[in-house]
Amino acid sequence: VMALQTVEFRPGSAIIAPIRVGTRPVGLVICDRGPLPQEVRQDDLRIFNLFYQPTLLSLNRLASAA
């Protein structure tokens, strides 16, 4: 499982994160705040990580079992 890199949170209008299986990039997860330009809040990032981190862990476990 890859180590997550911690970066300074700078609000923007979307969160974009890579999906990697091992070191191989296989896709992107993109989340935004809707059609109007709205800044992503710190709470949005926290909620995003509740989905993102277990998803990466599951994909990597599936890949290692194959």
PDB file of N, CA and C in Angstrom:
ATOM      1  N   VAL A   1       0.844  -1.177   0.000  1.00  0.00           N
ATOM      2  CA  VAL A   1       0.000   0.000   0.000  1.00  0.00           C
ATOM      3  C   VAL A   1       0.889   1.239   0.000  1.00  0.00           C
ATOM      4  N   MET A   2       0.525   2.193  -0.832  1.00  0.00           N
ATOM      5  CA  MET A   2       1.307   3.427  -0.936  1.00  0.00           C
ATOM      6  C   MET A   2       1.126   4.303   0.297  1.00  0.00           C
ATOM      7  N   ALA A   3       2.162   5.011   0.648  1.00  0.00           N
ATOM      8  CA  ALA A   3       2.055   6.015   1.699  1.00  0.00           C
ATOM      9  C   ALA A   3       1.400   7.257   1.108  1.00  0.00           C
ATOM     10  N   LEU A   4       0.487   7.855   1.844  1.00  0.00           N
ATOM     11  CA  LEU A   4      -0.147   9.075   1.376  1.00  0.00           C
ATOM     12  C   LEU A   4       0.753  10.260   1.667  1.00  0.00           C
ATOM     13  N   GLN A   5       0.849  11.134   0.716  1.00  0.00           N
ATOM     14  CA  GLN A   5       1.671  12.329   0.881  1.00  0.00           C
ATOM     15  C   GLN A   5       0.800  13.430   1.469  1.00  0.00           C
ATOM     16  N   THR A   6       1.275  14.074   2.510  1.00  0.00           N
ATOM     17  CA  THR A   6       0.546  15.170   3.115  1.00  0.00           C
ATOM     18  C   THR A   6       0.978  16.467   2.458  1.00  0.00           C
ATOM     19  N   VAL A   7      -0.006  17.230   2.012  1.00  0.00           N
ATOM     20  CA  VAL A   7       0.276  18.524   1.412  1.00  0.00           C
ATOM     21  C   VAL A   7      -0.583  19.572   2.093  1.00  0.00           C
ATOM     22  N   GLU A   8      -0.166  20.796   1.983  1.00  0.00           N
ATOM     23  CA  GLU A   8      -0.931  21.892   2.560  1.00  0.00           C
ATOM     24  C   GLU A   8      -2.253  22.015   1.811  1.00  0.00           C
ATOM     25  N   PHE A   9      -3.351  22.167   2.549  1.00  0.00           N
ATOM     26  CA  PHE A   9      -4.668  22.317   1.934  1.00  0.00           C
ATOM     27  C   PHE A   9      -4.849  23.747   1.480  1.00  0.00           C
ATOM     28  N   ARG A  10      -5.024  23.916   0.170  1.00  0.00           N
ATOM     29  CA  ARG A  10      -5.301  25.230  -0.414  1.00  0.00           C
ATOM     30  C   ARG A  10      -6.630  25.126  -1.149  1.00  0.00           C
ATOM     31  N   PRO A  11      -7.672  25.817  -0.664  1.00  0.00           N
ATOM     32  CA  PRO A  11      -9.000  25.675  -1.266  1.00  0.00           C
ATOM     33  C   PRO A  11      -9.009  26.019  -2.753  1.00  0.00           C
ATOM     34  N   GLY A  12      -9.756  25.251  -3.495  1.00  0.00           N
ATOM     35  CA  GLY A  12     -10.002  25.479  -4.908  1.00  0.00           C
ATOM     36  C   GLY A  12     -11.437  25.091  -5.191  1.00  0.00           C
ATOM     37  N   SER A  13     -11.780  24.902  -6.437  1.00  0.00           N
ATOM     38  CA  SER A  13     -13.161  24.561  -6.768  1.00  0.00           C
ATOM     39  C   SER A  13     -13.356  23.062  -6.952  1.00  0.00           C
ATOM     40  N   ALA A  14     -12.277  22.261  -6.815  1.00  0.00           N
ATOM     41  CA  ALA A  14     -12.404  20.816  -6.974  1.00  0.00           C
ATOM     42  C   ALA A  14     -11.281  20.094  -6.237  1.00  0.00           C
ATOM     43  N   ILE A  15     -11.513  18.821  -5.982  1.00  0.00           N
ATOM     44  CA  ILE A  15     -10.483  17.937  -5.437  1.00  0.00           C
ATOM     45  C   ILE A  15     -10.211  16.889  -6.516  1.00  0.00           C
ATOM     46  N   ILE A  16      -8.961  16.735  -6.887  1.00  0.00           N
ATOM     47  CA  ILE A  16      -8.563  15.734  -7.882  1.00  0.00           C
ATOM     48  C   ILE A  16      -7.480  14.875  -7.254  1.00  0.00           C
ATOM     49  N   ALA A  17      -7.684  13.562  -7.291  1.00  0.00           N
ATOM     50  CA  ALA A  17      -6.718  12.658  -6.669  1.00  0.00           C
ATOM     51  C   ALA A  17      -6.498  11.451  -7.572  1.00  0.00           C
ATOM     52  N   PRO A  18      -5.258  10.970  -7.626  1.00  0.00           N
ATOM     53  CA  PRO A  18      -4.967   9.815  -8.480  1.00  0.00           C
ATOM     54  C   PRO A  18      -5.441   8.508  -7.850  1.00  0.00           C
ATOM     55  N   ILE A  19      -5.796   7.571  -8.705  1.00  0.00           N
ATOM     56  CA  ILE A  19      -6.047   6.199  -8.266  1.00  0.00           C
ATOM     57  C   ILE A  19      -4.875   5.386  -8.794  1.00  0.00           C
ATOM     58  N   ARG A  20      -4.122   4.786  -7.882  1.00  0.00           N
ATOM     59  CA  ARG A  20      -2.975   3.964  -8.257  1.00  0.00           C
ATOM     60  C   ARG A  20      -3.139   2.582  -7.664  1.00  0.00           C
ATOM     61  N   VAL A  21      -2.752   1.602  -8.437  1.00  0.00           N
ATOM     62  CA  VAL A  21      -2.654   0.229  -7.933  1.00  0.00           C
ATOM     63  C   VAL A  21      -1.161  -0.056  -7.908  1.00  0.00           C
ATOM     64  N   GLY A  22      -0.616  -0.142  -6.699  1.00  0.00           N
ATOM     65  CA  GLY A  22       0.839  -0.195  -6.553  1.00  0.00           C
ATOM     66  C   GLY A  22       1.394   1.151  -7.011  1.00  0.00           C
ATOM     67  N   THR A  23       2.280   1.128  -7.980  1.00  0.00           N
ATOM     68  CA  THR A  23       2.813   2.383  -8.513  1.00  0.00           C
ATOM     69  C   THR A  23       2.179   2.738  -9.850  1.00  0.00           C
ATOM     70  N   ARG A  24       1.260   1.898 -10.324  1.00  0.00           N
ATOM     71  CA  ARG A  24       0.643   2.096 -11.643  1.00  0.00           C
ATOM     72  C   ARG A  24      -0.600   2.990 -11.551  1.00  0.00           C
ATOM     73  N   PRO A  25      -0.603   4.135 -12.242  1.00  0.00           N
ATOM     74  CA  PRO A  25      -1.805   4.973 -12.252  1.00  0.00           C
ATOM     75  C   PRO A  25      -2.903   4.317 -13.090  1.00  0.00           C
ATOM     76  N   VAL A  26      -4.114   4.238 -12.535  1.00  0.00           N
ATOM     77  CA  VAL A  26      -5.218   3.614 -13.257  1.00  0.00           C
ATOM     78  C   VAL A  26      -6.421   4.538 -13.425  1.00  0.00           C
ATOM     79  N   GLY A  27      -6.393   5.707 -12.819  1.00  0.00           N
ATOM     80  CA  GLY A  27      -7.522   6.627 -12.972  1.00  0.00           C
ATOM     81  C   GLY A  27      -7.420   7.835 -12.062  1.00  0.00           C
ATOM     82  N   LEU A  28      -8.491   8.610 -12.047  1.00  0.00           N
ATOM     83  CA  LEU A  28      -8.592   9.801 -11.212  1.00  0.00           C
ATOM     84  C   LEU A  28      -9.943   9.825 -10.519  1.00  0.00           C
ATOM     85  N   VAL A  29      -9.972  10.403  -9.342  1.00  0.00           N
ATOM     86  CA  VAL A  29     -11.218  10.720  -8.661  1.00  0.00           C
ATOM     87  C   VAL A  29     -11.314  12.239  -8.677  1.00  0.00           C
ATOM     88  N   ILE A  30     -12.419  12.744  -9.212  1.00  0.00           N
ATOM     89  CA  ILE A  30     -12.616  14.193  -9.300  1.00  0.00           C
ATOM     90  C   ILE A  30     -13.921  14.536  -8.601  1.00  0.00           C
ATOM     91  N   CYS A  31     -13.859  15.443  -7.649  1.00  0.00           N
ATOM     92  CA  CYS A  31     -15.044  15.907  -6.925  1.00  0.00           C
ATOM     93  C   CYS A  31     -15.077  17.426  -6.983  1.00  0.00           C
ATOM     94  N   ASP A  32     -16.258  17.965  -7.257  1.00  0.00           N
ATOM     95  CA  ASP A  32     -16.379  19.425  -7.251  1.00  0.00           C
ATOM     96  C   ASP A  32     -17.604  19.836  -6.451  1.00  0.00           C
ATOM     97  N   ARG A  33     -17.818  21.135  -6.363  1.00  0.00           N
ATOM     98  CA  ARG A  33     -18.910  21.677  -5.561  1.00  0.00           C
ATOM     99  C   ARG A  33     -20.123  22.030  -6.414  1.00  0.00           C
ATOM    100  N   GLY A  34     -20.202  21.532  -7.628  1.00  0.00           N
ATOM    101  CA  GLY A  34     -21.364  21.783  -8.470  1.00  0.00           C
ATOM    102  C   GLY A  34     -21.074  22.775  -9.585  1.00  0.00           C
ATOM    103  N   PRO A  35     -22.121  23.205 -10.290  1.00  0.00           N
ATOM    104  CA  PRO A  35     -21.915  24.032 -11.473  1.00  0.00           C
ATOM    105  C   PRO A  35     -21.424  25.457 -11.184  1.00  0.00           C
ATOM    106  N   LEU A  36     -21.671  25.958 -10.003  1.00  0.00           N
ATOM    107  CA  LEU A  36     -21.211  27.309  -9.671  1.00  0.00           C
ATOM    108  C   LEU A  36     -19.824  27.239  -9.047  1.00  0.00           C
ATOM    109  N   PRO A  37     -18.952  28.191  -9.344  1.00  0.00           N
ATOM    110  CA  PRO A  37     -17.616  28.160  -8.729  1.00  0.00           C
ATOM    111  C   PRO A  37     -17.703  28.412  -7.219  1.00  0.00           C
ATOM    112  N   GLN A  38     -17.482  27.379  -6.450  1.00  0.00           N
ATOM    113  CA  GLN A  38     -17.480  27.477  -4.995  1.00  0.00           C
ATOM    114  C   GLN A  38     -16.201  26.832  -4.484  1.00  0.00           C
ATOM    115  N   GLU A  39     -15.600  27.427  -3.493  1.00  0.00           N
ATOM    116  CA  GLU A  39     -14.379  26.847  -2.933  1.00  0.00           C
ATOM    117  C   GLU A  39     -14.687  25.570  -2.170  1.00  0.00           C
ATOM    118  N   VAL A  40     -13.807  24.610  -2.311  1.00  0.00           N
ATOM    119  CA  VAL A  40     -13.881  23.381  -1.531  1.00  0.00           C
ATOM    120  C   VAL A  40     -13.481  23.738  -0.099  1.00  0.00           C
ATOM    121  N   ARG A  41     -14.251  23.252   0.850  1.00  0.00           N
ATOM    122  CA  ARG A  41     -13.966  23.554   2.256  1.00  0.00           C
ATOM    123  C   ARG A  41     -13.126  22.450   2.888  1.00  0.00           C
ATOM    124  N   GLN A  42     -12.522  22.743   3.998  1.00  0.00           N
ATOM    125  CA  GLN A  42     -11.734  21.753   4.739  1.00  0.00           C
ATOM    126  C   GLN A  42     -12.584  20.530   5.068  1.00  0.00           C
ATOM    127  N   ASP A  43     -13.841  20.744   5.415  1.00  0.00           N
ATOM    128  CA  ASP A  43     -14.735  19.636   5.730  1.00  0.00           C
ATOM    129  C   ASP A  43     -14.988  18.765   4.499  1.00  0.00           C
ATOM    130  N   ASP A  44     -15.061  19.373   3.307  1.00  0.00           N
ATOM    131  CA  ASP A  44     -15.214  18.604   2.068  1.00  0.00           C
ATOM    132  C   ASP A  44     -14.026  17.666   1.871  1.00  0.00           C
ATOM    133  N   LEU A  45     -12.827  18.154   2.146  1.00  0.00           N
ATOM    134  CA  LEU A  45     -11.628  17.329   2.014  1.00  0.00           C
ATOM    135  C   LEU A  45     -11.650  16.166   3.007  1.00  0.00           C
ATOM    136  N   ARG A  46     -12.091  16.436   4.212  1.00  0.00           N
ATOM    137  CA  ARG A  46     -12.180  15.377   5.226  1.00  0.00           C
ATOM    138  C   ARG A  46     -13.160  14.303   4.772  1.00  0.00           C
ATOM    139  N   ILE A  47     -14.323  14.698   4.275  1.00  0.00           N
ATOM    140  CA  ILE A  47     -15.332  13.743   3.812  1.00  0.00           C
ATOM    141  C   ILE A  47     -14.820  12.989   2.583  1.00  0.00           C
ATOM    142  N   PHE A  48     -14.150  13.688   1.672  1.00  0.00           N
ATOM    143  CA  PHE A  48     -13.569  13.046   0.492  1.00  0.00           C
ATOM    144  C   PHE A  48     -12.607  11.942   0.921  1.00  0.00           C
ATOM    145  N   ASN A  49     -11.763  12.207   1.895  1.00  0.00           N
ATOM    146  CA  ASN A  49     -10.791  11.219   2.360  1.00  0.00           C
ATOM    147  C   ASN A  49     -11.450  10.000   3.004  1.00  0.00           C
ATOM    148  N   LEU A  50     -12.653  10.179   3.580  1.00  0.00           N
ATOM    149  CA  LEU A  50     -13.385   9.032   4.125  1.00  0.00           C
ATOM    150  C   LEU A  50     -13.746   8.044   3.025  1.00  0.00           C
ATOM    151  N   PHE A  51     -13.927   8.514   1.806  1.00  0.00           N
ATOM    152  CA  PHE A  51     -14.200   7.662   0.654  1.00  0.00           C
ATOM    153  C   PHE A  51     -12.911   7.213  -0.028  1.00  0.00           C
ATOM    154  N   TYR A  52     -12.011   8.147  -0.243  1.00  0.00           N
ATOM    155  CA  TYR A  52     -10.827   7.922  -1.075  1.00  0.00           C
ATOM    156  C   TYR A  52      -9.850   6.909  -0.480  1.00  0.00           C
ATOM    157  N   GLN A  53      -9.487   7.070   0.760  1.00  0.00           N
ATOM    158  CA  GLN A  53      -8.478   6.197   1.353  1.00  0.00           C
ATOM    159  C   GLN A  53      -8.916   4.731   1.418  1.00  0.00           C
ATOM    160  N   PRO A  54     -10.147   4.415   1.861  1.00  0.00           N
ATOM    161  CA  PRO A  54     -10.558   3.005   1.843  1.00  0.00           C
ATOM    162  C   PRO A  54     -10.688   2.441   0.420  1.00  0.00           C
ATOM    163  N   THR A  55     -11.042   3.297  -0.532  1.00  0.00           N
ATOM    164  CA  THR A  55     -11.137   2.851  -1.922  1.00  0.00           C
ATOM    165  C   THR A  55      -9.768   2.416  -2.433  1.00  0.00           C
ATOM    166  N   LEU A  56      -8.742   3.228  -2.194  1.00  0.00           N
ATOM    167  CA  LEU A  56      -7.386   2.861  -2.614  1.00  0.00           C
ATOM    168  C   LEU A  56      -6.925   1.579  -1.927  1.00  0.00           C
ATOM    169  N   LEU A  57      -7.177   1.480  -0.654  1.00  0.00           N
ATOM    170  CA  LEU A  57      -6.785   0.293   0.091  1.00  0.00           C
ATOM    171  C   LEU A  57      -7.449  -0.959  -0.491  1.00  0.00           C
ATOM    172  N   SER A  58      -8.736  -0.867  -0.783  1.00  0.00           N
ATOM    173  CA  SER A  58      -9.475  -2.012  -1.344  1.00  0.00           C
ATOM    174  C   SER A  58      -8.950  -2.401  -2.715  1.00  0.00           C
ATOM    175  N   LEU A  59      -8.719  -1.414  -3.573  1.00  0.00           N
ATOM    176  CA  LEU A  59      -8.199  -1.706  -4.921  1.00  0.00           C
ATOM    177  C   LEU A  59      -6.823  -2.375  -4.853  1.00  0.00           C
ATOM    178  N   ASN A  60      -5.978  -1.896  -3.971  1.00  0.00           N
ATOM    179  CA  ASN A  60      -4.655  -2.491  -3.846  1.00  0.00           C
ATOM    180  C   ASN A  60      -4.710  -3.903  -3.268  1.00  0.00           C
ATOM    181  N   ARG A  61      -5.619  -4.153  -2.358  1.00  0.00           N
ATOM    182  CA  ARG A  61      -5.779  -5.511  -1.823  1.00  0.00           C
ATOM    183  C   ARG A  61      -6.296  -6.456  -2.894  1.00  0.00           C
ATOM    184  N   LEU A  62      -7.254  -5.987  -3.693  1.00  0.00           N
ATOM    185  CA  LEU A  62      -7.770  -6.816  -4.788  1.00  0.00           C
ATOM    186  C   LEU A  62      -6.663  -7.125  -5.795  1.00  0.00           C
ATOM    187  N   ALA A  63      -5.863  -6.124  -6.122  1.00  0.00           N
ATOM    188  CA  ALA A  63      -4.781  -6.322  -7.098  1.00  0.00           C
ATOM    189  C   ALA A  63      -3.731  -7.297  -6.581  1.00  0.00           C
ATOM    190  N   SER A  64      -3.436  -7.249  -5.297  1.00  0.00           N
ATOM    191  CA  SER A  64      -2.416  -8.144  -4.749  1.00  0.00           C
ATOM    192  C   SER A  64      -2.935  -9.578  -4.626  1.00  0.00           C
ATOM    193  N   ALA A  65      -4.263  -9.750  -4.560  1.00  0.00           N
ATOM    194  CA  ALA A  65      -4.852 -11.083  -4.459  1.00  0.00           C
ATOM    195  C   ALA A  65      -4.976 -11.748  -5.820  1.00  0.00           C
ATOM    196  N   ALA A  66      -4.895 -10.952  -6.889  1.00  0.00           N
ATOM    197  CA  ALA A  66      -5.088 -11.510  -8.246  1.00  0.00           C
ATOM    198  C   ALA A  66      -3.847 -12.207  -8.741  1.00  0.00           C
TER     199      ALA A  66
END
